[in-house]
CSV table of C-alpha atoms in Angstrom, one decimal:
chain,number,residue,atom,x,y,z
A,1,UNK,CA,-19.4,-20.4,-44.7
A,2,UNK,CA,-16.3,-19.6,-46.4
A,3,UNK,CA,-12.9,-21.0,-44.8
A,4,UNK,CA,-11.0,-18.3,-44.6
A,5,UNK,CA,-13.9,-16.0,-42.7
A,6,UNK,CA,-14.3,-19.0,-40.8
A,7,UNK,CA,-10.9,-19.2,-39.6
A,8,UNK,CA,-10.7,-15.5,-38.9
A,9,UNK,CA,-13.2,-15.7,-37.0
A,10,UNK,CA,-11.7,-18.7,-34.8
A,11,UNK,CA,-8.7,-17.2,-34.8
A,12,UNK,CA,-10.4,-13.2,-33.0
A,13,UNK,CA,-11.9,-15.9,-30.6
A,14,UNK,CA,-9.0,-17.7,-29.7
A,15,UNK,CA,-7.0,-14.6,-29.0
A,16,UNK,CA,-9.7,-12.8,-27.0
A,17,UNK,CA,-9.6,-15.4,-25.4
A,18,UNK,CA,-6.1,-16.0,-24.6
A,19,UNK,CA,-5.5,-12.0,-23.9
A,20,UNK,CA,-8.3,-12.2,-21.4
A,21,UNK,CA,-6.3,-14.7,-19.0
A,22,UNK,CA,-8.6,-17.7,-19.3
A,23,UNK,CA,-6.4,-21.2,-18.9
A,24,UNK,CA,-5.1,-22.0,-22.2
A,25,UNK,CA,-6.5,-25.3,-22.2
A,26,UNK,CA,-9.2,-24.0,-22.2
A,27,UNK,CA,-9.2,-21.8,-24.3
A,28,UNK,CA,-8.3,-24.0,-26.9
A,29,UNK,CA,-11.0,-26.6,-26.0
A,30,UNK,CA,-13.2,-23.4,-26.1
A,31,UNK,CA,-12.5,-22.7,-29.4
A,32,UNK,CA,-12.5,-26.3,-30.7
A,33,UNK,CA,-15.9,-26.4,-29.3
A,34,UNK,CA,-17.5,-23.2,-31.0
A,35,UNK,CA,-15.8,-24.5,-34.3
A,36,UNK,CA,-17.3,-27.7,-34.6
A,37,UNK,CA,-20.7,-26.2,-33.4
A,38,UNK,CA,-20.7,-23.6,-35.8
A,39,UNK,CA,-18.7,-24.9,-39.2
A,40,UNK,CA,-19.8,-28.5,-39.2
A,41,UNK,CA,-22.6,-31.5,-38.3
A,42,UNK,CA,-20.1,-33.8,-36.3
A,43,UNK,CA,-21.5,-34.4,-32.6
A,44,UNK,CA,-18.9,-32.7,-30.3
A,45,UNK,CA,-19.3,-34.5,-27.6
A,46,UNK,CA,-18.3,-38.1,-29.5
A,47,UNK,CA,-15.4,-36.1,-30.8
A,48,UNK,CA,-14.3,-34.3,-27.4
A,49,UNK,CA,-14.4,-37.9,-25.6
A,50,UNK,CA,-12.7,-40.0,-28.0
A,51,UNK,CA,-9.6,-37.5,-28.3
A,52,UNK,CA,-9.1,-36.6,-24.6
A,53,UNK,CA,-8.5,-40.3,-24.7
A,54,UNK,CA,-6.5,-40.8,-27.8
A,55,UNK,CA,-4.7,-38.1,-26.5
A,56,UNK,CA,-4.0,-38.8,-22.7
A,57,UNK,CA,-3.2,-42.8,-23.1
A,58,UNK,CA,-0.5,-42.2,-25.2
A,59,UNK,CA,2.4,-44.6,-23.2
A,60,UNK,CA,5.0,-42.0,-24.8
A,61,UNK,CA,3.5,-39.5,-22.5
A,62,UNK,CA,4.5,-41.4,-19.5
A,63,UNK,CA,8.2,-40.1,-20.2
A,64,UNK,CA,6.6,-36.7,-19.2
A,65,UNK,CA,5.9,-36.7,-15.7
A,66,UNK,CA,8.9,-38.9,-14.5
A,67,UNK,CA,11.3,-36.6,-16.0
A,68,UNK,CA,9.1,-33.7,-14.4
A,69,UNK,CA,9.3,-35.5,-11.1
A,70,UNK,CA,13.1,-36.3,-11.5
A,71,UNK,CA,13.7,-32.2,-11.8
A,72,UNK,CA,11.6,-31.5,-8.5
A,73,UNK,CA,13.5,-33.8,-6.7
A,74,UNK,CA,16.8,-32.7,-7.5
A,75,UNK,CA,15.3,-29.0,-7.2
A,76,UNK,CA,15.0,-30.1,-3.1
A,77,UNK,CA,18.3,-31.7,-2.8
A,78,UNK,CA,21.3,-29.8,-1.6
A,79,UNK,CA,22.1,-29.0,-5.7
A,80,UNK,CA,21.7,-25.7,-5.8
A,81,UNK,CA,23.4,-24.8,-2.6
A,82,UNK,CA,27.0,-26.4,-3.8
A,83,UNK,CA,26.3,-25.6,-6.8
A,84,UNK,CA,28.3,-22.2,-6.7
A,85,UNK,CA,31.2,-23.4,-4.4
A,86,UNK,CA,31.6,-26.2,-6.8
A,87,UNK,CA,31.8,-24.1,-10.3
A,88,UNK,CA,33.6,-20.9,-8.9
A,89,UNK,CA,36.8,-22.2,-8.9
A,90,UNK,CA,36.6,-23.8,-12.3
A,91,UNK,CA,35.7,-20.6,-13.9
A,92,UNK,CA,37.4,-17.8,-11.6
A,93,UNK,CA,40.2,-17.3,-14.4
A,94,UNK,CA,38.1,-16.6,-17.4
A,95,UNK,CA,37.2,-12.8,-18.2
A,96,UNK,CA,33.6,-12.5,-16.3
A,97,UNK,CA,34.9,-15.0,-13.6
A,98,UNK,CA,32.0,-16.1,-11.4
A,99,UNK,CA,29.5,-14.7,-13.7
A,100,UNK,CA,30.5,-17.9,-15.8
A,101,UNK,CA,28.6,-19.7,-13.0
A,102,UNK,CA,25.3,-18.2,-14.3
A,103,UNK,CA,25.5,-20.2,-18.0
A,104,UNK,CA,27.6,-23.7,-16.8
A,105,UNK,CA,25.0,-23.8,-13.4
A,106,UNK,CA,22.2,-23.4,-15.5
A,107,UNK,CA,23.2,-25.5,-18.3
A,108,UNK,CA,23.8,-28.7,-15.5
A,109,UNK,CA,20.7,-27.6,-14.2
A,110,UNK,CA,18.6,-27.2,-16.9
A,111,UNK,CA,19.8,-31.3,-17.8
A,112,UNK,CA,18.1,-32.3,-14.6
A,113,UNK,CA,15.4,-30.1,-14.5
A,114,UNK,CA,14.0,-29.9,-18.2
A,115,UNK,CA,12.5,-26.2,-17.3
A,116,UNK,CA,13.4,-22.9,-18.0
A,117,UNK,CA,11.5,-21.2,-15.0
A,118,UNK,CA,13.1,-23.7,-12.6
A,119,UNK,CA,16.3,-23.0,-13.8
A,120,UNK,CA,16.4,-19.2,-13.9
A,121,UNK,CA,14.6,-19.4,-10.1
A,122,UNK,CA,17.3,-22.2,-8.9
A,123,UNK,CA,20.2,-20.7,-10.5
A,124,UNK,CA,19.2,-17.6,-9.2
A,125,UNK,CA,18.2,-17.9,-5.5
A,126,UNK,CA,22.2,-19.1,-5.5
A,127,UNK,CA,24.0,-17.3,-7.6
A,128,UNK,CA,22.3,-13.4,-7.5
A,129,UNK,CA,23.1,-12.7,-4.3
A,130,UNK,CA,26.8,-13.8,-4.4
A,131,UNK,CA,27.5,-12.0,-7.3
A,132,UNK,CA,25.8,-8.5,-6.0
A,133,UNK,CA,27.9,-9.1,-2.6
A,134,UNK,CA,31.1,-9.0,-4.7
A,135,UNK,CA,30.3,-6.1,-6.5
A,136,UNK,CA,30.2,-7.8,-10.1
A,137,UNK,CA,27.4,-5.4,-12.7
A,138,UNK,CA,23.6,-6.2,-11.6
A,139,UNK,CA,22.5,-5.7,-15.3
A,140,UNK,CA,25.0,-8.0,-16.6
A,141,UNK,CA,24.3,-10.5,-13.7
A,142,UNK,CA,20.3,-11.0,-14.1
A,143,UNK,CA,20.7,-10.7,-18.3
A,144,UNK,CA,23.0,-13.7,-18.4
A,145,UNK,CA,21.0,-15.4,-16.2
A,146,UNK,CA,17.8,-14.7,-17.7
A,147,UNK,CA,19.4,-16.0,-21.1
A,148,UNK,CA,21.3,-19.1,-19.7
A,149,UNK,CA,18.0,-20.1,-18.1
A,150,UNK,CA,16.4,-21.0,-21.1
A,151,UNK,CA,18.9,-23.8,-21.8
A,152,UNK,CA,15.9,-25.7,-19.6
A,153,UNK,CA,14.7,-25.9,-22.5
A,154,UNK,CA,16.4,-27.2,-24.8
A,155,UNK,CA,19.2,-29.1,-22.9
A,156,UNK,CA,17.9,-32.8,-22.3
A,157,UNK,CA,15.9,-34.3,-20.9
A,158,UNK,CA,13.3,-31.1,-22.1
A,159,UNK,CA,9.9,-31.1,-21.0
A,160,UNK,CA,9.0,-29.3,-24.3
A,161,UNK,CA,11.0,-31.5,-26.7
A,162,UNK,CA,8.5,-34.5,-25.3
A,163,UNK,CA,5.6,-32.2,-26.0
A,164,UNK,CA,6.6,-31.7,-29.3
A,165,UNK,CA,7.6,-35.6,-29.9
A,166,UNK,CA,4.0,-36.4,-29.5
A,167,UNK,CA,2.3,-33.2,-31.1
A,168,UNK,CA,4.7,-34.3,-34.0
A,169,UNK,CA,5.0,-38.0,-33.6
A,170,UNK,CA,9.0,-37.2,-33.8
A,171,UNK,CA,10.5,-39.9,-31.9
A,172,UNK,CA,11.5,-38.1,-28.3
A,173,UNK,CA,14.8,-40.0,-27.6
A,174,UNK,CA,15.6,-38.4,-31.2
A,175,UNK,CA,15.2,-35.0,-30.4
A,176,UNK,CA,16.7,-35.5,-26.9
A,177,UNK,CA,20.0,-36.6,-28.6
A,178,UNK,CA,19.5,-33.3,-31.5
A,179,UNK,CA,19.5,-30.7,-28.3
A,180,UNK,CA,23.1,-31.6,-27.2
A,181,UNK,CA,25.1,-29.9,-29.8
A,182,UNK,CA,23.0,-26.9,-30.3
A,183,UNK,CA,22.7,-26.5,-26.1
A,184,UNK,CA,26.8,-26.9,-26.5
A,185,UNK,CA,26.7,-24.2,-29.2
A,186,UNK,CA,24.5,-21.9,-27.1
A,187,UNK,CA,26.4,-21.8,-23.8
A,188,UNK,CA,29.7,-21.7,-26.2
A,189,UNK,CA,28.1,-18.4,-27.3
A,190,UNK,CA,27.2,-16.4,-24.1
A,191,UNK,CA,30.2,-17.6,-22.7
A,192,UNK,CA,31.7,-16.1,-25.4
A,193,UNK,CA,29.7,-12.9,-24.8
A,194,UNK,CA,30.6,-12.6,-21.3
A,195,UNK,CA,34.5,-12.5,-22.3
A,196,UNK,CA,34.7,-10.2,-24.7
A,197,UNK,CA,31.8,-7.9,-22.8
A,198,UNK,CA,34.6,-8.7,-19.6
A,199,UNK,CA,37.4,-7.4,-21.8
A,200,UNK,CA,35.9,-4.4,-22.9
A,201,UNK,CA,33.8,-3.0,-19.9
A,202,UNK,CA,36.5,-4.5,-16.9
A,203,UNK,CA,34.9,-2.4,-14.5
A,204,UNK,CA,31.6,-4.9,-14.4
A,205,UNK,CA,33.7,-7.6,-13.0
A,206,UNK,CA,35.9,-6.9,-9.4
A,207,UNK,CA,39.5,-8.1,-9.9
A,208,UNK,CA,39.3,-9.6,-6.4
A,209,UNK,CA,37.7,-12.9,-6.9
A,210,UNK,CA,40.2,-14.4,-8.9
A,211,UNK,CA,41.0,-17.8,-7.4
A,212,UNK,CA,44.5,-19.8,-6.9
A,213,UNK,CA,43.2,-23.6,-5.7
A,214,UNK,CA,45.4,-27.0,-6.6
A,215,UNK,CA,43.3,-29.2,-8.7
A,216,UNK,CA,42.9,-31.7,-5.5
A,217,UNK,CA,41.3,-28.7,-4.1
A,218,UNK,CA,39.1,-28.0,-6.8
A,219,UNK,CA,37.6,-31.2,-7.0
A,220,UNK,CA,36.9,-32.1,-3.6
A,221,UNK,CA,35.0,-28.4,-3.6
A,222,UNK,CA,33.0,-29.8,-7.1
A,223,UNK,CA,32.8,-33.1,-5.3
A,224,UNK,CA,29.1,-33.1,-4.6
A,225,UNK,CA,28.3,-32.4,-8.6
A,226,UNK,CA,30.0,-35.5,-9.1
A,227,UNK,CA,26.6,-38.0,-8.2
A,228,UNK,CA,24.2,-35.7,-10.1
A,229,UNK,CA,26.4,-35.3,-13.6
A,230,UNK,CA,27.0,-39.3,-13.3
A,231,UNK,CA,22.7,-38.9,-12.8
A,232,UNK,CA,22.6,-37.2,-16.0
A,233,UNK,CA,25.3,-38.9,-18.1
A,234,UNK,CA,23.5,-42.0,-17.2
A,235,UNK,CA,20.0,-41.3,-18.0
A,236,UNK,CA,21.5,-39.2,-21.5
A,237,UNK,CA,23.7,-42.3,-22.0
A,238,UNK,CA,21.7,-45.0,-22.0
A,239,UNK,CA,19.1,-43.5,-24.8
A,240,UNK,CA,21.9,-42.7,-27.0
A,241,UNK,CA,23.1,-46.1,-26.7
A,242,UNK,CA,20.0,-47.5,-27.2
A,243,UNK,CA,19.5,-49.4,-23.6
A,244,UNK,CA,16.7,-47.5,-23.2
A,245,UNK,CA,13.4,-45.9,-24.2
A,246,UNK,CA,12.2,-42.4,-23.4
A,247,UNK,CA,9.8,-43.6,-20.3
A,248,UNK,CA,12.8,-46.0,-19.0
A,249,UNK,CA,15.6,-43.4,-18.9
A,250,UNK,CA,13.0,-41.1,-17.4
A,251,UNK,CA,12.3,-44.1,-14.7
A,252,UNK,CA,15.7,-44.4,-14.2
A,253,UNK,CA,16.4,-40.3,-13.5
A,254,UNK,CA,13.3,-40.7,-10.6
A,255,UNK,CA,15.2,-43.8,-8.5
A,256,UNK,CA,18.6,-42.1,-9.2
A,257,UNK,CA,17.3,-38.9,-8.1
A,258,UNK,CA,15.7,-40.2,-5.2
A,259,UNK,CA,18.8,-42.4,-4.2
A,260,UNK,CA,21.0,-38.9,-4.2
A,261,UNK,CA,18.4,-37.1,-2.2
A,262,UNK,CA,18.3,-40.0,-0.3
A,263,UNK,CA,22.2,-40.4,-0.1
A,264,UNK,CA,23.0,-36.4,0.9
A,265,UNK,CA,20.9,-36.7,4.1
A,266,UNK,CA,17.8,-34.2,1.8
A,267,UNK,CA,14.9,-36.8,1.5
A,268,UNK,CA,12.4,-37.1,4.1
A,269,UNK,CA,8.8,-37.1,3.8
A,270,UNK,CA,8.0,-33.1,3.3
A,271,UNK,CA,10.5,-33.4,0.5
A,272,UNK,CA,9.4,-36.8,-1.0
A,273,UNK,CA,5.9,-35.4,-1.1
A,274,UNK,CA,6.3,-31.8,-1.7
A,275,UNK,CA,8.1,-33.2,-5.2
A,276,UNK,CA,5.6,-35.5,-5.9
A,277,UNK,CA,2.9,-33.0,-5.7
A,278,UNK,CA,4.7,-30.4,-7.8
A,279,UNK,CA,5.8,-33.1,-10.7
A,280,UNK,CA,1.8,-34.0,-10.5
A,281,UNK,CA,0.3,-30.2,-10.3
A,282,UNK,CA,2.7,-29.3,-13.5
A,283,UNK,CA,1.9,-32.8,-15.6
A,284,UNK,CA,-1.5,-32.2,-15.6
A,285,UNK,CA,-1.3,-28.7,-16.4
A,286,UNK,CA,0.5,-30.1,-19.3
A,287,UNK,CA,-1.8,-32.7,-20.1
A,288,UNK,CA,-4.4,-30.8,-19.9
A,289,UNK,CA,-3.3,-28.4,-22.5
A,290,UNK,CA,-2.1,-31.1,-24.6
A,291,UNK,CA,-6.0,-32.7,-24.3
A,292,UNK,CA,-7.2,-28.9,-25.7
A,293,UNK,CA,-4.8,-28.8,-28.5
A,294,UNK,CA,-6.0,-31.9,-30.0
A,295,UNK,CA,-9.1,-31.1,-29.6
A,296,UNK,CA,-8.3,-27.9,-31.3
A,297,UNK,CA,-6.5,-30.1,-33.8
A,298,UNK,CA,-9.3,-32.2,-35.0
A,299,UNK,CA,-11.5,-29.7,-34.8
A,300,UNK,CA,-9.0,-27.7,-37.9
A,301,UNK,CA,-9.1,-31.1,-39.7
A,302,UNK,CA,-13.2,-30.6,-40.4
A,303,UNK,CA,-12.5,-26.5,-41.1
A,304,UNK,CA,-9.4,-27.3,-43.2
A,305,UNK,CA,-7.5,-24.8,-41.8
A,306,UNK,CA,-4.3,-26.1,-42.1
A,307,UNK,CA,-4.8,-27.1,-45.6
A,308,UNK,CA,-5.9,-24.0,-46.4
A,309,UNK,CA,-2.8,-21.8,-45.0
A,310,UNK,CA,-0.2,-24.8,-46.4
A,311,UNK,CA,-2.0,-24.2,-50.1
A,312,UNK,CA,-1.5,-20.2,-49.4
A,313,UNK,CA,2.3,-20.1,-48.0
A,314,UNK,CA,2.9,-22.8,-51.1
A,315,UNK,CA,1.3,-19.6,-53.2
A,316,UNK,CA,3.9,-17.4,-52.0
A,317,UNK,CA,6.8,-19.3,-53.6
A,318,UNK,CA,9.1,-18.9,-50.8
A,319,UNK,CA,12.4,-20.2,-50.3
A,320,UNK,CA,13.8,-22.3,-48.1
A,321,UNK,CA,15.1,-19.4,-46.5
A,322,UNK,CA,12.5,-17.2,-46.7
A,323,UNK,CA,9.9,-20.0,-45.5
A,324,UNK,CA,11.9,-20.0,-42.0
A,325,UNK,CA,12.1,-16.7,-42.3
A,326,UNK,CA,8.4,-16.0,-41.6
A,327,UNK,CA,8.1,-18.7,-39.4
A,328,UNK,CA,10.6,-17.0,-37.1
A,329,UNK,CA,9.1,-13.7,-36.8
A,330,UNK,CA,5.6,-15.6,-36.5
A,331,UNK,CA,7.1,-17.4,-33.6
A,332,UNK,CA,8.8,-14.5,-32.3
A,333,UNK,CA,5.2,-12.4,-31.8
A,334,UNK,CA,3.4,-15.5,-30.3
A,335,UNK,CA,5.7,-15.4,-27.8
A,336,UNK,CA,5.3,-12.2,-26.8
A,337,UNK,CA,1.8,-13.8,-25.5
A,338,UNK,CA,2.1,-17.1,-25.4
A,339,UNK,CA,4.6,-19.3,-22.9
A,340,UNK,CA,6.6,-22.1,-25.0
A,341,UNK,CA,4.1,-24.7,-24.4
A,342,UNK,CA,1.4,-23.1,-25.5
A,343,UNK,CA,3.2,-22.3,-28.4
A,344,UNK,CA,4.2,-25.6,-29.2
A,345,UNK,CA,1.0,-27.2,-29.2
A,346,UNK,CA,-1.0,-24.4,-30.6
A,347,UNK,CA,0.8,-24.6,-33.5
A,348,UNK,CA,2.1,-28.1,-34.2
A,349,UNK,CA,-1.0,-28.9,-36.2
A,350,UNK,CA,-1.4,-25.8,-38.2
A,351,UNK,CA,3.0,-25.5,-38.8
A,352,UNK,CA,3.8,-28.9,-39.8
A,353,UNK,CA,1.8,-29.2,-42.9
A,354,UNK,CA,3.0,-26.9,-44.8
A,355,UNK,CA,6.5,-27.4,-42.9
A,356,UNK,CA,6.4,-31.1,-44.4
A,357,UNK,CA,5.4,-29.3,-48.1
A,358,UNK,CA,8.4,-28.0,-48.2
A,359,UNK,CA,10.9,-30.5,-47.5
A,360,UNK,CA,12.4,-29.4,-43.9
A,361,UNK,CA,13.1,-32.5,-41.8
A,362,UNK,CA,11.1,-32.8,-38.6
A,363,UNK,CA,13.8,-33.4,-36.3
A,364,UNK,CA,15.5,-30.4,-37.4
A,365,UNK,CA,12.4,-28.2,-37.0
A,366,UNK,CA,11.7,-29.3,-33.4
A,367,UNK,CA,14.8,-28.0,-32.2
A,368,UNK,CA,14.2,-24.9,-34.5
A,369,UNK,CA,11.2,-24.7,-32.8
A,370,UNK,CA,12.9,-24.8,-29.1
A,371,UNK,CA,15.0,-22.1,-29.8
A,372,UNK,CA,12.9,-19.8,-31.0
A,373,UNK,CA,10.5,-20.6,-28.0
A,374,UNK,CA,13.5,-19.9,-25.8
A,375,UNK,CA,13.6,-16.7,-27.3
A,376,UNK,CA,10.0,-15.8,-25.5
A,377,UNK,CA,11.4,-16.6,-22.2
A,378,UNK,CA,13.1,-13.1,-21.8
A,379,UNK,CA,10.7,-11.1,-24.6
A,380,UNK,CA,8.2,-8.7,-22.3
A,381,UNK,CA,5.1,-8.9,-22.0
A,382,UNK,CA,4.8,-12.9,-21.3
A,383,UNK,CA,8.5,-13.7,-20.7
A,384,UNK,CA,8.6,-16.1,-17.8
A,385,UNK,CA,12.2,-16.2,-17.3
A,386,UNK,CA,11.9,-12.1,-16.8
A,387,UNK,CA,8.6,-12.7,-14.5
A,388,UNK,CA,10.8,-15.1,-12.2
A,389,UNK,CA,14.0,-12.6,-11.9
A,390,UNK,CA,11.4,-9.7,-10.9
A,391,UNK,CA,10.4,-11.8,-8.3
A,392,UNK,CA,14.0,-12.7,-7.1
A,393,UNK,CA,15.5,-8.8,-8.0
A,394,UNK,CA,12.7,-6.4,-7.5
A,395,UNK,CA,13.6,-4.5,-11.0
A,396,UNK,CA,10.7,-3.8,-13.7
A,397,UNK,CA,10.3,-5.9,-16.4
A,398,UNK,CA,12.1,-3.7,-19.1
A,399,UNK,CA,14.9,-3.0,-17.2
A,400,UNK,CA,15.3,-7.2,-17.2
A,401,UNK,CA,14.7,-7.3,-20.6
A,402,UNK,CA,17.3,-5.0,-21.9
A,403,UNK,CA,19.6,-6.9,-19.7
A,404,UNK,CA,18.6,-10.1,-21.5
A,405,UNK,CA,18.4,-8.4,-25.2
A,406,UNK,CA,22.7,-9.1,-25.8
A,407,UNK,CA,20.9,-13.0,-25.3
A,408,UNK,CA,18.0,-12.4,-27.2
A,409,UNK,CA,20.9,-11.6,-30.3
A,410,UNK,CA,22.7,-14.8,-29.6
A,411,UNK,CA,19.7,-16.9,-29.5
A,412,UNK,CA,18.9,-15.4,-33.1
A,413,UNK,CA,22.7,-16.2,-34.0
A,414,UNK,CA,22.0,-20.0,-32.7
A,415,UNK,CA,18.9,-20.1,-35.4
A,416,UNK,CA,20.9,-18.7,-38.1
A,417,UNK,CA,23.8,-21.2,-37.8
A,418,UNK,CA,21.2,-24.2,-37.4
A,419,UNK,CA,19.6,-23.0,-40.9
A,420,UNK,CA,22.7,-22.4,-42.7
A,421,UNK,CA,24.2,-25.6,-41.3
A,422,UNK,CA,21.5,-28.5,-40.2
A,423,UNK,CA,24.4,-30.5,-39.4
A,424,UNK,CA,24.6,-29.0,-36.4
A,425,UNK,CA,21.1,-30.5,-35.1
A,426,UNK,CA,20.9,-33.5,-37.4
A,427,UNK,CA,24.4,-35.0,-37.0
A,428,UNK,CA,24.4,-36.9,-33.5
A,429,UNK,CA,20.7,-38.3,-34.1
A,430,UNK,CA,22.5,-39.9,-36.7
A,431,UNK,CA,25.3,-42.1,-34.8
A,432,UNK,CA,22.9,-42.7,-32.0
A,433,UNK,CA,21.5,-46.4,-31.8
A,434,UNK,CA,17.9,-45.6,-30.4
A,435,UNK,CA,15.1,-47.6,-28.9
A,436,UNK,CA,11.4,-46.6,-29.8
């Protein structure tokens, strides 16, 4: 059969598939199965047993669930609860005040947590209701919190930057380090939003809640952020230096986090467990996908898919520009179905060919990657960060995702200034000393 009706036809399978609801593992495994059935002589099951292996023994992979299990035990601490009385006072005299505490809570959280969902459903369980009880603008509340939340994504340690590390065989600790700045630019920018949008619409943020504490004051109040930004600096410091590997920082987060939980009187056995169970429920959900995309993967190898669409993007003759152009907007529609997982490994194998053909360093394309999957977090239909404020706020889905659309734009901004100047991404990878 010819390759492109082939792949067609994979591809109507895949996303019947996918609109119906099924699991997206296994989907993918579904699809991997039909095409090696159909388009080639290979015995599937030989193929199906020897890459669920390959795939699941990786010992990179073992970062995964120990950084998974480092969020879910700071998620059960008293963090979120202090986290508001500790930031307020820091941020009371910028214009937006306490709405400030939106971005800088979920930028500290989303360093421990390594999820966008967990971030946007901590941040806002603490912050939403403070902010409606002081009479601050509900839309402008939930939007900067549905944007700050995806910083879980891309702020280290990120869940998705290891899932790309392996799909790519980019080193992790690599593309840990390459998140900093652009996370810095990004909460740079909606802080920067929230001023000016302060300045010109005044009457979205209550005069009232400016605060006049000596700095003593302020830091006993921040005092109990003090053990879990040491946590982070610690775990984030010792791969830049080079002290550790992925797997051991993520070792160390887990016995720091459980010495804080264990310190502020939160661990006991409900929580020890409850964390446990959650960091195991949302690995292998992980793992499980990551098992159908290589399948999925191998299974393109035989049908030459990716060859195929890297020869025809070659035939456009795009430019630089215009290459990550297309990649953008195709990015930007799989995430109107698609949760950034699912879009990272769905594409990885078909992406990086023709990615590679035209030059664009890896490292630099990850976190290109990242942000553009941030972008699906608050882009109806599937925009988890949107389903998890409906939950906390009650309002419809569109009415979050205007809110969110000002962060949409600044997101896009963030990909534009990482294209014109890669510096930005590739400059701190490049003083770090780091350990395989």
């Amino acid at each position: 059969m010819d390759p492109l009706l082939s792949s067609l036809i994979l591809i109507i399978f895949l996303f019947t598939l996918l609109l119906s609801g099924i699991w997206v593992a296994i989907a993918l495994l579904s699809v991997g199965i039909l095409g090696l059935s159909l388009f080639t002589s290979v015995s599937v099951g030989s193929i199906m047993a020897t890459t669920s292996w390959g795939t699941s023994a990786s010992w990179t992979l073992t970062a995964l669930p120990l950084f998974i299990w480092m969020g879910e035990i700071l998620f059960r601490t008293r963090l979120s609860q202090d986290l508001f009385k500790g930031l307020s006072p820091w941020l009371a005299y910028l214009p937006g005040r306490l709405v400030h505490v939106n971005i800088v809570g979920s930028a500290v959280f989303a360093a421990v947590s390594g999820s966008s969902a967990a971030t946007a459903a901590t941040i806002g369980k603490m912050s939403l209701p403070e902010l409606r009880s002081r009479g601050y603008n509900e839309r402008l509340s939930v939007g900067s919190l549905a944007g700050s939340a995806t910083l879980g994504f891309l702020i280290p340690p990120s869940i998705i930057f290891i899932v790309y590390g392996i799909s790519a065989e980019v080193s992790i600790a690599r593309l840990f380090i390459a998140g900093v700045i652009p996370g810095a630019l990004l909460v740079i920018l909606f802080m920067g939003y929230i001023i000016v949008h302060a300045l010109l619409y005044p009457d979205d943020v209550p005069e009232e809640d400016t605060q006049h504490l000596p700095f003593i004051e302020k830091v006993k109040l921040s005092g109990n952020l003090i053990p879990v930004m040491l946590l982070i600096a610690g775990v984030l410091g010792s791969l830049y230096n080079g002290f550790a590997t992925p797997t051991e920082a993520a070792a160390l987060g887990v016995v720091g986090a459980l010495l804080l939980s264990l310190l502020s009187g939160s661990l006991s056995w409900k929580t020890f467990s409850d964390s446990l169970m959650g960091a195991t429920k949302t690995s292998c959900m992980i793992g499980f996908i990551l098992v159908g995309a290589a399948f999925l993967t191998v299974m393109m190898g035989f049908t030459r898919i990716p060859i195929m669409l890297a020869e025809w993007i070659d035939s456009l003759s795009l430019s630089y520009y215009g290459l990550i152009f297309v990649l953008t907007l195709f990015f930007i529609v799989l995430g109107f179905f698609l949760d950034g997982i699912s879009i990272v490994v769905l594409t990885t194998s078909v992406i990086l060919p023709m990615v590679q053909q035209a030059g664009i360093d890896l490292l630099w394309f990850g976190v290109y990657v990242v942000i553009v999957v941030e972008m699906s977090q608050i882009t109806p239909p599937v925009g988890f960060n949107l389903f998890v404020l409906q939950g906390l706020t009650g309002h419809n889905i569109f009415y979050l995702a205007r809110a969110a659309l000002p962060f949409f734009l600044l997101l896009l901004t963030a990909i534009i200034l990482i294209v014109v100047y890669p510096e930005i991404v590739t400059w701190l990878p490049e003083q770090a000393t780091i350990r395989k």
